[in-house]
GROMACS .gro file of C-alpha atoms in nm:
model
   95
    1UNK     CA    1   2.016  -1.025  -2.647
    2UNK     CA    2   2.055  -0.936  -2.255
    3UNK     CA    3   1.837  -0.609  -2.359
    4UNK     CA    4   1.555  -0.856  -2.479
    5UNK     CA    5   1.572  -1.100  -2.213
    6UNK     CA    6   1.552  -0.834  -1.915
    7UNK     CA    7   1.239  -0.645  -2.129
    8UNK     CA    8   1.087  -0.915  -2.126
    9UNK     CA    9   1.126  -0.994  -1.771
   10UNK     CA   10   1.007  -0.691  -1.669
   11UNK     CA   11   0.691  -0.703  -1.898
   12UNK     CA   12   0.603  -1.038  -1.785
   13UNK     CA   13   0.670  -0.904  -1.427
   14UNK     CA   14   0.425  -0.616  -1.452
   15UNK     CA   15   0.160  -0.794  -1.665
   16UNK     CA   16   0.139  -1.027  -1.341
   17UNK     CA   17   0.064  -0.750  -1.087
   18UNK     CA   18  -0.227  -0.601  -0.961
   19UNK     CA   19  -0.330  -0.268  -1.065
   20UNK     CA   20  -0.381  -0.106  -0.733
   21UNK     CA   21  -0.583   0.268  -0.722
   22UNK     CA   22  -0.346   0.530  -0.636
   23UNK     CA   23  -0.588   0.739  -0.366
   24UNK     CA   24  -0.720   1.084  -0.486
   25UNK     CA   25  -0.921   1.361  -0.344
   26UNK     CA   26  -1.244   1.189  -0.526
   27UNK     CA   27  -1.213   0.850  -0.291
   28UNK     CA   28  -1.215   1.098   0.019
   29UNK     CA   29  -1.525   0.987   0.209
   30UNK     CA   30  -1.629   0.777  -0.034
   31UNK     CA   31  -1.765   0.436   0.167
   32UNK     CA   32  -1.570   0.543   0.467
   33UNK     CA   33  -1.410   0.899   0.666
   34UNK     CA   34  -1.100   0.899   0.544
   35UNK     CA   35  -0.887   1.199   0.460
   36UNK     CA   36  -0.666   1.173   0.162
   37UNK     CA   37  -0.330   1.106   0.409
   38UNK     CA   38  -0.480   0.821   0.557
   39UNK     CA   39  -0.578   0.664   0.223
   40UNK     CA   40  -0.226   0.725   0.113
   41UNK     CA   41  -0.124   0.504   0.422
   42UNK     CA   42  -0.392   0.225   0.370
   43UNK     CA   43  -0.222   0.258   0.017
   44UNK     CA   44   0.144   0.201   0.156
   45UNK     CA   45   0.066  -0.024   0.450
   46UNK     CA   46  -0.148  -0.240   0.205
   47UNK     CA   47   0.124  -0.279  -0.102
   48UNK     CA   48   0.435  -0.321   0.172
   49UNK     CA   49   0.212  -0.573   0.416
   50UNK     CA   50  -0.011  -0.743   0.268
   51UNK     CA   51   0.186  -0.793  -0.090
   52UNK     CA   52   0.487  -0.944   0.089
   53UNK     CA   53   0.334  -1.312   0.166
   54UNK     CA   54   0.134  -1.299  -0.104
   55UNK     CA   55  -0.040  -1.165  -0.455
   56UNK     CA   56  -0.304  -0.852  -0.327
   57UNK     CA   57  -0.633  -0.806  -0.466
   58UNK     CA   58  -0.775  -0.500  -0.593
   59UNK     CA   59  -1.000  -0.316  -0.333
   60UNK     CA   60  -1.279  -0.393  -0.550
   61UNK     CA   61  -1.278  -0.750  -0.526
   62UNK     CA   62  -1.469  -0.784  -0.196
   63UNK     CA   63  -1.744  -0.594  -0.023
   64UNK     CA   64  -1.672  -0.373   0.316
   65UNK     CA   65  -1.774  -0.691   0.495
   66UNK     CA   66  -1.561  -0.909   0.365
   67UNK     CA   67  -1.241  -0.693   0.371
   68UNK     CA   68  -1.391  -0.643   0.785
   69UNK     CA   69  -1.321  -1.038   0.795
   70UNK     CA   70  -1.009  -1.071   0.589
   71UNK     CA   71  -0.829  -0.783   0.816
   72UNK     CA   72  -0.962  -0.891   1.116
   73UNK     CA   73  -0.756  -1.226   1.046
   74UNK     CA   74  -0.466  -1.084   0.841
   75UNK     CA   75  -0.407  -0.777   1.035
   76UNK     CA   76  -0.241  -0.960   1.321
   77UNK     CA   77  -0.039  -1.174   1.090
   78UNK     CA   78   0.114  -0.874   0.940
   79UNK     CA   79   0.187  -0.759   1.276
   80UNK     CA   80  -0.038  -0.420   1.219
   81UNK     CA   81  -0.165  -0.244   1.462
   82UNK     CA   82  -0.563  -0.149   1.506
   83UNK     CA   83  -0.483   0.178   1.387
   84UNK     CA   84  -0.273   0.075   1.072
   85UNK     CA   85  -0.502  -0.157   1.008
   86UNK     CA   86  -0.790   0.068   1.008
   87UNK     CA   87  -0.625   0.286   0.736
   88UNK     CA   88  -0.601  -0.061   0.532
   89UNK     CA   89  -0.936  -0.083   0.535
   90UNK     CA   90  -0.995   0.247   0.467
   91UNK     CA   91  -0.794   0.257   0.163
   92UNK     CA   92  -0.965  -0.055   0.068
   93UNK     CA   93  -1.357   0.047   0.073
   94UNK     CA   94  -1.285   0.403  -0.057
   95UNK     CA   95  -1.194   0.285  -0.395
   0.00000   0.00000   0.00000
């Protein structure tokens, strides 16, 4: 019965996150210059910072401009620097 309970914990659990793209070589330059390393970090700094205070949504839901004007506001919440956040965004409009 514990074996039931916890699968279905952990379904519920991963039906409620977002799907996040893992960065590959085809999202290099895509909007943005970005090598593949520094979309790797937007990746990380994005899922560790941004997911802690609340649920993250997927790059696609907002334009360039708009993830400009949600960073420029949540960036210093996070406590991220110019540079870390710059790889957020960069992750986040090479999708």
């Amino acid at each position: 019965m514990r074996t039931i309970t916890a699968l279905l914990v952990l379904f519920i659990f991963a039906a409620c996150t977002t799907p996040l793209y893992v960065p590959a070589e085809k999202n290099v330059n895509k909007v943005q210059t970005a090598s593949l390393a520094e979309l790797q970090q937007g990746y990380e700094l994005y899922k560790s910072n941004c997911g802690n205070c609340h649920k993250i949504s997927k790059p696609a839901d907002h334009s360039a401009d708009q993830w400009t004007k949600i960073l420029e506001k949540m960036g210093p919440k996070a406590k991220l620097s110019t540079e870390k956040v710059d790889l957020v965004y960069k992750y986040l409009v090479n999708h």
